mmCIF file of C-alpha atoms in Angstrom:
data_model
loop_
_atom_site.group_PDB
_atom_site.id
_atom_site.type_symbol
_atom_site.label_atom_id
_atom_site.label_comp_id
_atom_site.label_asym_id
_atom_site.label_seq_id
_atom_site.Cartn_x
_atom_site.Cartn_y
_atom_site.Cartn_z
ATOM 1 C CA MET A 1 -18.314 16.104 30.056
ATOM 2 C CA THR A 2 -21.227 15.034 32.203
ATOM 3 C CA ASP A 3 -23.096 13.478 29.265
ATOM 4 C CA LEU A 4 -20.247 11.048 28.621
ATOM 5 C CA ALA A 5 -19.725 10.370 32.322
ATOM 6 C CA ALA A 6 -23.410 9.503 32.651
ATOM 7 C CA ARG A 7 -22.836 6.720 30.138
ATOM 8 C CA GLY A 8 -19.834 5.339 31.974
ATOM 9 C CA ILE A 9 -17.119 7.110 29.983
ATOM 10 C CA ALA A 10 -14.428 8.786 32.088
ATOM 11 C CA VAL A 11 -12.888 11.900 30.531
ATOM 12 C CA TYR A 12 -9.381 13.110 31.392
ATOM 13 C CA ALA A 13 -8.413 16.541 30.076
ATOM 14 C CA TYR A 14 -5.731 19.177 30.516
ATOM 15 C CA ASP A 15 -4.982 22.737 29.408
ATOM 16 C CA ALA A 16 -2.346 22.859 26.686
ATOM 17 C CA TYR A 17 0.762 24.978 27.226
ATOM 18 C CA GLY A 18 -0.140 28.648 26.873
ATOM 19 C CA HIS A 19 -3.846 27.908 27.147
ATOM 20 C CA GLY A 20 -6.371 27.985 29.981
ATOM 21 C CA LYS A 21 -4.693 27.684 33.384
ATOM 22 C CA SER A 22 -1.407 26.289 32.052
ATOM 23 C CA GLU A 23 1.779 28.321 32.157
ATOM 24 C CA GLY A 24 3.386 30.093 29.219
ATOM 25 C CA PRO A 25 2.640 33.094 26.986
ATOM 26 C CA ARG A 26 -0.960 33.023 25.857
ATOM 27 C CA ALA A 27 -1.557 30.975 22.708
ATOM 28 C CA LEU A 28 2.093 31.157 21.639
ATOM 29 C CA VAL A 29 3.390 27.987 19.974
ATOM 30 C CA THR A 30 7.008 28.156 18.872
ATOM 31 C CA ARG A 31 7.295 24.403 18.234
ATOM 32 C CA PHE A 32 4.242 22.316 17.472
ATOM 33 C CA SER A 33 6.164 19.293 18.686
ATOM 34 C CA ASP A 34 5.919 20.745 22.208
ATOM 35 C CA LEU A 35 2.128 20.369 22.091
ATOM 36 C CA VAL A 36 2.464 16.821 20.783
ATOM 37 C CA ASP A 37 5.022 15.873 23.434
ATOM 38 C CA ASP A 38 2.746 17.240 26.162
ATOM 39 C CA TYR A 39 -0.171 15.248 24.753
ATOM 40 C CA LEU A 40 1.826 12.021 24.708
ATOM 41 C CA ALA A 41 2.995 12.707 28.270
ATOM 42 C CA ARG A 42 -0.602 13.164 29.387
ATOM 43 C CA LEU A 43 -1.574 9.892 27.710
ATOM 44 C CA GLN A 44 1.229 8.143 29.570
ATOM 45 C CA GLN A 45 0.048 9.618 32.880
ATOM 46 C CA THR A 46 -3.463 8.367 32.140
ATOM 47 C CA LYS A 47 -2.179 4.871 31.348
ATOM 48 C CA GLU A 48 -0.288 4.845 34.655
ATOM 49 C CA LEU A 49 -3.419 6.008 36.491
ATOM 50 C CA ILE A 50 -5.403 3.147 34.970
ATOM 51 C CA VAL A 51 -2.775 0.597 36.004
ATOM 52 C CA SER A 52 -2.705 2.062 39.510
ATOM 53 C CA ARG A 53 -6.472 1.828 39.925
ATOM 54 C CA VAL A 54 -6.543 -1.762 38.729
ATOM 55 C CA SER A 55 -3.635 -2.678 41.028
ATOM 56 C CA SER A 56 -5.374 -1.098 44.016
ATOM 57 C CA GLY A 57 -8.580 -2.981 43.310
ATOM 58 C CA ALA A 58 -10.558 0.181 42.568
ATOM 59 C CA TRP A 59 -11.191 -1.147 39.058
ATOM 60 C CA SER A 60 -11.583 -4.827 38.226
ATOM 61 C CA SER A 61 -9.929 -4.515 34.804
ATOM 62 C CA PRO A 62 -8.302 -1.799 32.708
ATOM 63 C CA PRO A 63 -10.761 0.047 30.475
ATOM 64 C CA PRO A 64 -9.859 0.844 26.860
ATOM 65 C CA LEU A 65 -8.221 4.225 26.327
ATOM 66 C CA PHE A 66 -9.218 6.562 23.499
ATOM 67 C CA ALA A 67 -7.304 9.673 22.427
ATOM 68 C CA CYS A 68 -9.398 12.733 21.629
ATOM 69 C CA GLY A 69 -8.862 16.327 20.598
ATOM 70 C CA HIS A 70 -10.975 19.321 19.588
ATOM 71 C CA SER A 71 -10.030 22.091 17.145
ATOM 72 C CA LEU A 72 -6.244 22.633 17.369
ATOM 73 C CA GLY A 73 -6.296 19.792 19.886
ATOM 74 C CA GLY A 74 -7.585 17.549 17.122
ATOM 75 C CA LEU A 75 -4.472 18.254 15.072
ATOM 76 C CA THR A 76 -2.375 17.628 18.178
ATOM 77 C CA ALA A 77 -4.124 14.363 19.070
ATOM 78 C CA ALA A 78 -3.921 13.028 15.519
ATOM 79 C CA THR A 79 -0.227 13.867 15.230
ATOM 80 C CA ALA A 80 0.429 12.218 18.595
ATOM 81 C CA ALA A 81 -1.512 9.082 17.622
ATOM 82 C CA VAL A 82 0.479 8.756 14.399
ATOM 83 C CA GLN A 83 3.701 8.985 16.411
ATOM 84 C CA ASP A 84 2.693 6.546 19.155
ATOM 85 C CA ALA A 85 -0.585 4.633 19.197
ATOM 86 C CA SER A 86 0.500 2.109 21.822
ATOM 87 C CA GLY A 87 -2.221 1.297 24.332
ATOM 88 C CA LEU A 88 -4.897 3.226 22.420
ATOM 89 C CA ALA A 89 -8.229 1.781 21.352
ATOM 90 C CA GLY A 90 -9.145 4.615 19.002
ATOM 91 C CA LEU A 91 -8.847 8.283 18.064
ATOM 92 C CA LEU A 92 -11.543 10.959 18.036
ATOM 93 C CA VAL A 93 -11.005 14.347 16.384
ATOM 94 C CA LEU A 94 -13.834 16.817 16.966
ATOM 95 C CA SER A 95 -14.118 19.856 14.689
ATOM 96 C CA PRO A 96 -10.367 19.496 14.188
ATOM 97 C CA ALA A 97 -8.016 22.008 12.595
ATOM 98 C CA MET A 98 -6.612 19.899 9.751
ATOM 99 C CA ASP A 99 -6.166 22.492 7.000
ATOM 100 C CA VAL A 100 -7.318 25.928 5.870
ATOM 101 C CA PRO A 101 -8.938 27.282 2.717
ATOM 102 C CA TRP A 102 -5.916 28.506 0.754
ATOM 103 C CA THR A 103 -7.008 31.990 -0.253
ATOM 104 C CA PRO A 104 -4.523 34.220 -2.154
ATOM 105 C CA SER A 105 -3.875 36.304 0.971
ATOM 106 C CA LEU A 106 -3.168 33.207 3.047
ATOM 107 C CA ARG A 107 -0.754 31.890 0.437
ATOM 108 C CA VAL A 108 1.183 35.150 0.628
ATOM 109 C CA LEU A 109 1.120 35.003 4.426
ATOM 110 C CA ALA A 110 2.409 31.427 4.367
ATOM 111 C CA LEU A 111 5.318 32.433 2.123
ATOM 112 C CA VAL A 112 6.570 34.967 4.667
ATOM 113 C CA GLY A 113 5.389 33.009 7.715
ATOM 114 C CA SER A 114 8.754 31.509 8.626
ATOM 115 C CA ALA A 115 10.457 34.897 8.545
ATOM 116 C CA MET A 116 7.731 36.532 10.630
ATOM 117 C CA ALA A 117 7.836 33.674 13.126
ATOM 118 C CA ARG A 118 11.565 34.238 13.617
ATOM 119 C CA ILE A 119 11.512 38.037 13.707
ATOM 120 C CA THR A 120 8.240 38.720 15.530
ATOM 121 C CA PRO A 121 6.989 35.399 16.960
ATOM 122 C CA ARG A 122 4.513 37.023 19.350
ATOM 123 C CA ALA A 123 3.106 39.542 16.890
ATOM 124 C CA ARG A 124 -0.591 38.839 16.423
ATOM 125 C CA LEU A 125 -0.624 39.183 12.665
ATOM 126 C CA VAL A 126 -2.574 36.113 11.587
ATOM 127 C CA PRO A 127 -6.350 36.557 11.177
ATOM 128 C CA ALA A 128 -8.155 34.528 13.812
ATOM 129 C CA VAL A 129 -11.583 33.024 14.210
ATOM 130 C CA ARG A 130 -14.486 35.332 14.939
ATOM 131 C CA PRO A 131 -16.380 34.571 18.154
ATOM 132 C CA GLU A 132 -19.711 34.781 16.342
ATOM 133 C CA ASP A 133 -18.606 31.892 14.128
ATOM 134 C CA MET A 134 -18.131 29.583 17.104
ATOM 135 C CA ASN A 135 -21.793 28.975 17.869
ATOM 136 C CA PRO A 136 -25.171 30.179 16.542
ATOM 137 C CA ILE A 137 -26.435 30.533 20.119
ATOM 138 C CA PRO A 138 -25.682 34.129 21.264
ATOM 139 C CA GLU A 139 -25.412 33.125 24.923
ATOM 140 C CA ARG A 140 -22.676 30.587 24.114
ATOM 141 C CA VAL A 141 -20.773 33.222 22.125
ATOM 142 C CA ARG A 142 -21.002 35.675 25.007
ATOM 143 C CA GLU A 143 -19.711 33.035 27.438
ATOM 144 C CA TYR A 144 -16.769 32.355 25.123
ATOM 145 C CA VAL A 145 -15.817 36.034 24.830
ATOM 146 C CA GLU A 146 -16.191 36.718 28.556
ATOM 147 C CA ASP A 147 -14.245 33.637 29.694
ATOM 148 C CA PRO A 148 -10.865 34.946 30.947
ATOM 149 C CA LEU A 149 -9.245 31.597 30.114
ATOM 150 C CA ASN A 150 -9.924 32.067 26.397
ATOM 151 C CA THR A 151 -7.642 34.048 24.101
ATOM 152 C CA VAL A 152 -9.713 36.139 21.703
ATOM 153 C CA GLY A 153 -7.975 37.939 18.836
ATOM 154 C CA ASN A 154 -5.462 37.380 16.081
ATOM 155 C CA VAL A 155 -3.048 34.448 16.193
ATOM 156 C CA CYS A 156 0.660 34.884 16.973
ATOM 157 C CA ALA A 157 2.927 34.684 13.922
ATOM 158 C CA ALA A 158 4.826 31.712 15.363
ATOM 159 C CA THR A 159 1.633 29.837 16.211
ATOM 160 C CA GLY A 160 0.217 30.341 12.737
ATOM 161 C CA ASN A 161 3.441 29.222 11.082
ATOM 162 C CA GLU A 162 3.793 26.129 13.271
ATOM 163 C CA THR A 163 0.175 25.171 12.640
ATOM 164 C CA LEU A 164 0.575 25.391 8.864
ATOM 165 C CA LYS A 165 3.707 23.237 9.087
ATOM 166 C CA ALA A 166 1.819 20.713 11.236
ATOM 167 C CA PHE A 167 -0.946 20.522 8.610
ATOM 168 C CA ARG A 168 1.558 19.494 5.960
ATOM 169 C CA ALA A 169 3.392 17.081 8.263
ATOM 170 C CA LEU A 170 0.179 15.242 9.154
ATOM 171 C CA GLU A 171 -0.871 15.159 5.510
ATOM 172 C CA ARG A 172 2.343 13.264 4.770
ATOM 173 C CA SER A 173 2.022 10.862 7.714
ATOM 174 C CA ARG A 174 -1.719 10.253 8.154
ATOM 175 C CA SER A 175 -1.642 7.028 6.159
ATOM 176 C CA ARG A 176 0.293 5.491 9.078
ATOM 177 C CA LEU A 177 -2.698 5.926 11.395
ATOM 178 C CA LYS A 178 -4.322 2.514 11.870
ATOM 179 C CA LEU A 179 -6.535 3.133 14.913
ATOM 180 C CA PRO A 180 -10.321 3.166 14.714
ATOM 181 C CA LEU A 181 -11.077 6.777 13.784
ATOM 182 C CA PHE A 182 -14.017 9.058 14.543
ATOM 183 C CA ALA A 183 -14.306 12.603 13.233
ATOM 184 C CA HIS A 184 -17.086 15.141 13.252
ATOM 185 C CA HIS A 185 -17.520 18.648 11.926
ATOM 186 C CA GLY A 186 -20.196 21.282 11.555
ATOM 187 C CA ALA A 187 -20.804 21.648 7.832
ATOM 188 C CA VAL A 188 -20.697 25.470 7.945
ATOM 189 C CA ASP A 189 -17.801 25.729 10.418
ATOM 190 C CA LYS A 190 -15.789 28.888 9.608
ATOM 191 C CA CYS A 191 -13.302 28.449 12.468
ATOM 192 C CA THR A 192 -11.806 25.216 11.178
ATOM 193 C CA TYR A 193 -12.117 23.746 7.701
ATOM 194 C CA PRO A 194 -14.516 20.812 7.129
ATOM 195 C CA PRO A 195 -12.893 19.742 3.817
ATOM 196 C CA GLY A 196 -9.623 19.376 5.725
ATOM 197 C CA THR A 197 -11.279 16.892 8.068
ATOM 198 C CA GLU A 198 -12.772 14.997 5.146
ATOM 199 C CA ALA A 199 -9.343 14.757 3.508
ATOM 200 C CA PHE A 200 -7.768 13.577 6.767
ATOM 201 C CA VAL A 201 -10.320 10.800 7.209
ATOM 202 C CA GLU A 202 -9.985 9.784 3.570
ATOM 203 C CA GLY A 203 -6.187 9.665 3.781
ATOM 204 C CA ALA A 204 -5.911 7.927 7.158
ATOM 205 C CA GLY A 205 -4.814 4.304 7.068
ATOM 206 C CA SER A 206 -7.533 3.201 9.483
ATOM 207 C CA ALA A 207 -9.827 0.395 8.371
ATOM 208 C CA ASP A 208 -12.554 1.585 10.760
ATOM 209 C CA LYS A 209 -13.464 5.210 9.974
ATOM 210 C CA THR A 210 -16.496 7.287 10.899
ATOM 211 C CA LEU A 211 -17.122 10.859 9.722
ATOM 212 C CA LYS A 212 -20.132 12.848 10.907
ATOM 213 C CA LEU A 213 -20.952 16.132 9.156
ATOM 214 C CA TYR A 214 -23.750 18.162 10.741
ATOM 215 C CA PRO A 215 -25.722 20.329 8.291
ATOM 216 C CA GLY A 216 -25.836 23.922 9.524
ATOM 217 C CA GLY A 217 -23.399 23.119 12.327
ATOM 218 C CA PHE A 218 -20.915 25.752 13.515
ATOM 219 C CA HIS A 219 -17.557 25.059 15.184
ATOM 220 C CA GLU A 220 -18.836 24.138 18.646
ATOM 221 C CA VAL A 221 -21.349 21.464 17.646
ATOM 222 C CA MET A 222 -20.882 19.807 21.047
ATOM 223 C CA PHE A 223 -22.509 22.919 22.545
ATOM 224 C CA GLY A 224 -24.740 24.053 19.686
ATOM 225 C CA PRO A 225 -28.386 23.367 18.822
ATOM 226 C CA GLU A 226 -27.460 19.825 17.762
ATOM 227 C CA ALA A 227 -25.534 19.088 20.986
ATOM 228 C CA VAL A 228 -27.719 16.199 22.190
ATOM 229 C CA LEU A 229 -27.324 14.296 18.922
ATOM 230 C CA VAL A 230 -23.620 15.107 18.634
ATOM 231 C CA ARG A 231 -22.791 13.933 22.139
ATOM 232 C CA ARG A 232 -24.855 10.785 21.718
ATOM 233 C CA ASN A 233 -23.006 9.935 18.508
ATOM 234 C CA VAL A 234 -19.642 10.390 20.225
ATOM 235 C CA ALA A 235 -20.634 8.200 23.169
ATOM 236 C CA ASP A 236 -22.201 5.540 20.942
ATOM 237 C CA TRP A 237 -19.025 5.280 18.877
ATOM 238 C CA ILE A 238 -16.768 4.980 21.942
ATOM 239 C CA LEU A 239 -18.912 2.347 23.631
ATOM 240 C CA ALA A 240 -19.226 0.267 20.464
ATOM 241 C CA ARG A 241 -15.434 0.153 20.030
ATOM 242 C CA ALA A 242 -14.775 -0.299 23.747
ATOM 243 C CA ARG A 243 -16.451 -3.703 23.736
ATOM 244 C CA ALA A 244 -13.916 -5.112 21.276
ATOM 245 C CA ALA A 245 -10.898 -3.030 22.261
ATOM 246 C CA PRO A 246 -7.667 -4.645 23.498
ATOM 247 C CA LYS A 247 -6.729 -4.033 27.125
ATOM 248 C CA LEU A 248 -3.765 -1.939 28.213
#
């Protein structure tokens, strides 16, 4: 993220298992805890990198570390932060997947989800997001569809079932989150569910909470028409908390 880097914020990212350039069947999640464990492992690697750079003299002092996640990564990051917030200065969840609108068809699907996940875990039976709902800018949608690292199409039965279970688990545990919390969402996002993000922020135990809802915003507000404002708000929030954050 060059915009954040330009303001002195280093960003460390990775491809989740089964996504991007990482190994594993594409977009298949048989245990959501695997995603969370990988996230916590990546945080630990980042903490060790920070210590190494300070020890070598490359950095004069350890900078504060913030956890962040987008879409399904937001659910992953939040779950990880509830489990282990040690060494973190805050949590950012960007257009996170925190819940779904419980339509009658989805309720039926959820009832049989566990059985389908066991019998046909890789079957792409769960309705997925539509590319045109990602961004109102046609060029961005075309880039998303043509990117070979993206998985476009229905969601695997196991992935859908594990995600629904993770929604409920975080709903039960979110009050334990005490970190400074930032969340944003496009108000007309059809890929993830803005009311789910609002409920997460409301139910989190954090004393310092910020929720930004962007009128007319789609899922990818970081790359939509409002991108300049969205990125500035993210950077402003990080830098404001970084000044008072405890060191590693």
